[in-house]
Amino acid sequence: MATPNDGHTEMAERFRQVIKDQFGTQIALARAIGVKDGSYLTPYVTGRSMIGGILRKKLEGVGIDVDYIMTGRKQELLLGEDGQDDSDSNDVICEQCASKLMDIQSKLVELNAAVLEVNKMVAHLKKSLR
């Protein structure tokens, strides 16, 4: 079995804490997002898997800040006392961009699967029209 890397482990820890704070249990969160049982979330809370587009939408739909889980930072940018961005703000932006890119990549995988399915249906139609 693969060992989760440090980044996945930190995300998993944040995810477990968010679940505890907002829902109490994995089972309660699973019910809130409309999945069969709490074991659906196990790969994500153990750090074996990263949150993809479908799960991200479900979690955001129940008020979970997925960007925080992924990056460890809240969505709002921090401003210094003078109103200027802190030196960390570039890091925040980079992490937010990375998170958005992962979401886009996940959606592209889903779209690719849909395109393949449509291509199979078209091929079947062409074959049946001959």
PDB file of C-alpha atoms in Angstrom:
ATOM      1  CA  MET A   1       0.000   0.000   0.000  1.00  0.00           C
ATOM      2  CA  ALA A   2       1.324   3.446  -0.914  1.00  0.00           C
ATOM      3  CA  THR A   3       2.283   5.791   1.884  1.00  0.00           C
ATOM      4  CA  PRO A   4       0.740   9.268   1.654  1.00  0.00           C
ATOM      5  CA  ASN A   5       3.217  12.086   1.093  1.00  0.00           C
ATOM      6  CA  ASP A   6       3.579  14.976   3.537  1.00  0.00           C
ATOM      7  CA  GLY A   7       1.298  17.260   1.502  1.00  0.00           C
ATOM      8  CA  HIS A   8      -1.462  14.678   1.445  1.00  0.00           C
ATOM      9  CA  THR A   9      -0.999  14.023   5.155  1.00  0.00           C
ATOM     10  CA  GLU A  10      -1.377  17.708   6.015  1.00  0.00           C
ATOM     11  CA  MET A  11      -4.480  17.972   3.822  1.00  0.00           C
ATOM     12  CA  ALA A  12      -5.910  14.863   5.470  1.00  0.00           C
ATOM     13  CA  GLU A  13      -5.309  16.326   8.932  1.00  0.00           C
ATOM     14  CA  ARG A  14      -7.061  19.567   7.973  1.00  0.00           C
ATOM     15  CA  PHE A  15      -9.927  17.627   6.408  1.00  0.00           C
ATOM     16  CA  ARG A  16     -10.390  15.509   9.544  1.00  0.00           C
ATOM     17  CA  GLN A  17     -10.416  18.654  11.693  1.00  0.00           C
ATOM     18  CA  VAL A  18     -12.948  20.394   9.425  1.00  0.00           C
ATOM     19  CA  ILE A  19     -15.186  17.326   9.540  1.00  0.00           C
ATOM     20  CA  LYS A  20     -14.955  17.224  13.342  1.00  0.00           C
ATOM     21  CA  ASP A  21     -15.605  20.960  13.712  1.00  0.00           C
ATOM     22  CA  GLN A  22     -18.444  21.261  11.202  1.00  0.00           C
ATOM     23  CA  PHE A  23     -20.119  17.833  11.183  1.00  0.00           C
ATOM     24  CA  GLY A  24     -18.818  15.821  14.118  1.00  0.00           C
ATOM     25  CA  THR A  25     -18.298  12.594  12.176  1.00  0.00           C
ATOM     26  CA  GLN A  26     -17.470  11.305   8.714  1.00  0.00           C
ATOM     27  CA  ILE A  27     -20.859   9.627   8.655  1.00  0.00           C
ATOM     28  CA  ALA A  28     -22.632  12.926   9.259  1.00  0.00           C
ATOM     29  CA  LEU A  29     -20.655  14.595   6.467  1.00  0.00           C
ATOM     30  CA  ALA A  30     -21.291  11.647   4.138  1.00  0.00           C
ATOM     31  CA  ARG A  31     -25.029  11.994   4.730  1.00  0.00           C
ATOM     32  CA  ALA A  32     -24.851  15.755   4.190  1.00  0.00           C
ATOM     33  CA  ILE A  33     -23.180  15.358   0.789  1.00  0.00           C
ATOM     34  CA  GLY A  34     -25.454  12.487  -0.226  1.00  0.00           C
ATOM     35  CA  VAL A  35     -23.013   9.578  -0.338  1.00  0.00           C
ATOM     36  CA  LYS A  36     -23.694   6.056   0.834  1.00  0.00           C
ATOM     37  CA  ASP A  37     -21.555   5.986   3.977  1.00  0.00           C
ATOM     38  CA  GLY A  38     -18.547   7.468   5.734  1.00  0.00           C
ATOM     39  CA  SER A  39     -16.128   5.031   4.093  1.00  0.00           C
ATOM     40  CA  TYR A  40     -16.472   7.060   0.871  1.00  0.00           C
ATOM     41  CA  LEU A  41     -14.413   9.764   2.597  1.00  0.00           C
ATOM     42  CA  THR A  42     -11.752   7.422   4.035  1.00  0.00           C
ATOM     43  CA  PRO A  43      -9.188   7.815   1.196  1.00  0.00           C
ATOM     44  CA  TYR A  44      -9.336  11.574   1.653  1.00  0.00           C
ATOM     45  CA  VAL A  45      -9.142  11.690   5.443  1.00  0.00           C
ATOM     46  CA  THR A  46      -6.240   9.212   5.442  1.00  0.00           C
ATOM     47  CA  GLY A  47      -4.250  11.096   2.801  1.00  0.00           C
ATOM     48  CA  ARG A  48      -4.363   8.310   0.196  1.00  0.00           C
ATOM     49  CA  SER A  49      -6.337  10.428  -2.294  1.00  0.00           C
ATOM     50  CA  MET A  50      -6.659  14.086  -3.173  1.00  0.00           C
ATOM     51  CA  ILE A  51     -10.021  15.796  -3.381  1.00  0.00           C
ATOM     52  CA  GLY A  52     -11.174  15.954  -7.003  1.00  0.00           C
ATOM     53  CA  GLY A  53     -13.785  18.013  -8.780  1.00  0.00           C
ATOM     54  CA  ILE A  54     -16.865  15.978  -7.924  1.00  0.00           C
ATOM     55  CA  LEU A  55     -16.108  15.724  -4.205  1.00  0.00           C
ATOM     56  CA  ARG A  56     -14.993  19.352  -4.144  1.00  0.00           C
ATOM     57  CA  LYS A  57     -18.411  20.492  -5.412  1.00  0.00           C
ATOM     58  CA  LYS A  58     -20.195  18.336  -2.859  1.00  0.00           C
ATOM     59  CA  LEU A  59     -18.068  19.657  -0.003  1.00  0.00           C
ATOM     60  CA  GLU A  60     -18.416  23.281  -1.078  1.00  0.00           C
ATOM     61  CA  GLY A  61     -22.159  22.690  -1.356  1.00  0.00           C
ATOM     62  CA  VAL A  62     -22.307  22.001   2.386  1.00  0.00           C
ATOM     63  CA  GLY A  63     -20.093  24.955   3.291  1.00  0.00           C
ATOM     64  CA  ILE A  64     -16.638  23.381   3.510  1.00  0.00           C
ATOM     65  CA  ASP A  65     -13.704  25.576   2.470  1.00  0.00           C
ATOM     66  CA  VAL A  66     -11.891  23.104   0.207  1.00  0.00           C
ATOM     67  CA  ASP A  67      -9.169  25.647  -0.567  1.00  0.00           C
ATOM     68  CA  TYR A  68      -8.320  25.662   3.131  1.00  0.00           C
ATOM     69  CA  ILE A  69      -8.127  21.868   3.198  1.00  0.00           C
ATOM     70  CA  MET A  70      -5.901  21.827   0.106  1.00  0.00           C
ATOM     71  CA  THR A  71      -3.603  24.737   0.973  1.00  0.00           C
ATOM     72  CA  GLY A  72      -3.918  25.323   4.710  1.00  0.00           C
ATOM     73  CA  ARG A  73      -4.898  28.936   4.116  1.00  0.00           C
ATOM     74  CA  LYS A  74      -8.245  30.631   4.249  1.00  0.00           C
ATOM     75  CA  GLN A  75      -9.640  32.019   1.006  1.00  0.00           C
ATOM     76  CA  GLU A  76      -9.204  35.658   1.923  1.00  0.00           C
ATOM     77  CA  LEU A  77      -5.829  37.270   1.241  1.00  0.00           C
ATOM     78  CA  LEU A  78      -3.979  38.657   4.232  1.00  0.00           C
ATOM     79  CA  LEU A  79      -3.090  42.354   4.183  1.00  0.00           C
ATOM     80  CA  GLY A  80      -0.331  43.988   6.178  1.00  0.00           C
ATOM     81  CA  GLU A  81      -0.924  46.837   8.600  1.00  0.00           C
ATOM     82  CA  ASP A  82      -0.274  49.368   5.822  1.00  0.00           C
ATOM     83  CA  GLY A  83      -2.944  47.758   3.629  1.00  0.00           C
ATOM     84  CA  GLN A  84      -0.339  46.207   1.338  1.00  0.00           C
ATOM     85  CA  ASP A  85      -0.130  42.487   0.675  1.00  0.00           C
ATOM     86  CA  ASP A  86       2.056  40.554   3.112  1.00  0.00           C
ATOM     87  CA  SER A  87       5.054  38.775   1.657  1.00  0.00           C
ATOM     88  CA  ASP A  88       3.039  35.586   2.098  1.00  0.00           C
ATOM     89  CA  SER A  89       0.288  36.809  -0.230  1.00  0.00           C
ATOM     90  CA  ASN A  90       2.170  35.632  -3.318  1.00  0.00           C
ATOM     91  CA  ASP A  91       2.402  32.199  -1.724  1.00  0.00           C
ATOM     92  CA  VAL A  92      -1.323  32.285  -1.017  1.00  0.00           C
ATOM     93  CA  ILE A  93      -2.081  33.215  -4.611  1.00  0.00           C
ATOM     94  CA  CYS A  94       0.232  30.479  -5.918  1.00  0.00           C
ATOM     95  CA  GLU A  95      -1.418  27.901  -3.681  1.00  0.00           C
ATOM     96  CA  GLN A  96      -4.887  29.048  -4.741  1.00  0.00           C
ATOM     97  CA  CYS A  97      -3.834  28.814  -8.386  1.00  0.00           C
ATOM     98  CA  ALA A  98      -2.458  25.317  -7.823  1.00  0.00           C
ATOM     99  CA  SER A  99      -5.711  24.302  -6.169  1.00  0.00           C
ATOM    100  CA  LYS A 100      -7.779  25.721  -9.031  1.00  0.00           C
ATOM    101  CA  LEU A 101      -5.530  23.970 -11.568  1.00  0.00           C
ATOM    102  CA  MET A 102      -6.053  20.647  -9.803  1.00  0.00           C
ATOM    103  CA  ASP A 103      -9.800  21.252  -9.948  1.00  0.00           C
ATOM    104  CA  ILE A 104      -9.588  22.044 -13.675  1.00  0.00           C
ATOM    105  CA  GLN A 105      -7.494  18.921 -14.295  1.00  0.00           C
ATOM    106  CA  SER A 106     -10.071  16.808 -12.511  1.00  0.00           C
ATOM    107  CA  LYS A 107     -12.856  18.320 -14.603  1.00  0.00           C
ATOM    108  CA  LEU A 108     -10.843  17.672 -17.778  1.00  0.00           C
ATOM    109  CA  VAL A 109     -10.545  14.001 -16.860  1.00  0.00           C
ATOM    110  CA  GLU A 110     -14.324  13.859 -16.414  1.00  0.00           C
ATOM    111  CA  LEU A 111     -14.900  15.635 -19.743  1.00  0.00           C
ATOM    112  CA  ASN A 112     -12.487  13.298 -21.521  1.00  0.00           C
ATOM    113  CA  ALA A 113     -14.429  10.297 -20.213  1.00  0.00           C
ATOM    114  CA  ALA A 114     -17.669  11.863 -21.452  1.00  0.00           C
ATOM    115  CA  VAL A 115     -16.168  12.519 -24.902  1.00  0.00           C
ATOM    116  CA  LEU A 116     -15.021   8.896 -25.133  1.00  0.00           C
ATOM    117  CA  GLU A 117     -18.518   7.733 -24.208  1.00  0.00           C
ATOM    118  CA  VAL A 118     -20.086   9.949 -26.893  1.00  0.00           C
ATOM    119  CA  ASN A 119     -17.584   8.683 -29.465  1.00  0.00           C
ATOM    120  CA  LYS A 120     -18.570   5.090 -28.643  1.00  0.00           C
ATOM    121  CA  MET A 121     -22.257   5.960 -29.047  1.00  0.00           C
ATOM    122  CA  VAL A 122     -21.609   7.651 -32.416  1.00  0.00           C
ATOM    123  CA  ALA A 123     -19.622   4.644 -33.606  1.00  0.00           C
ATOM    124  CA  HIS A 124     -22.492   2.375 -32.540  1.00  0.00           C
ATOM    125  CA  LEU A 125     -24.991   4.569 -34.431  1.00  0.00           C
ATOM    126  CA  LYS A 126     -22.855   4.562 -37.572  1.00  0.00           C
ATOM    127  CA  LYS A 127     -22.532   0.798 -37.382  1.00  0.00           C
ATOM    128  CA  SER A 128     -26.283   0.311 -36.952  1.00  0.00           C
ATOM    129  CA  LEU A 129     -27.072   2.615 -39.931  1.00  0.00           C
ATOM    130  CA  ARG A 130     -25.015   0.518 -42.367  1.00  0.00           C
TER     131      ARG A 130
END
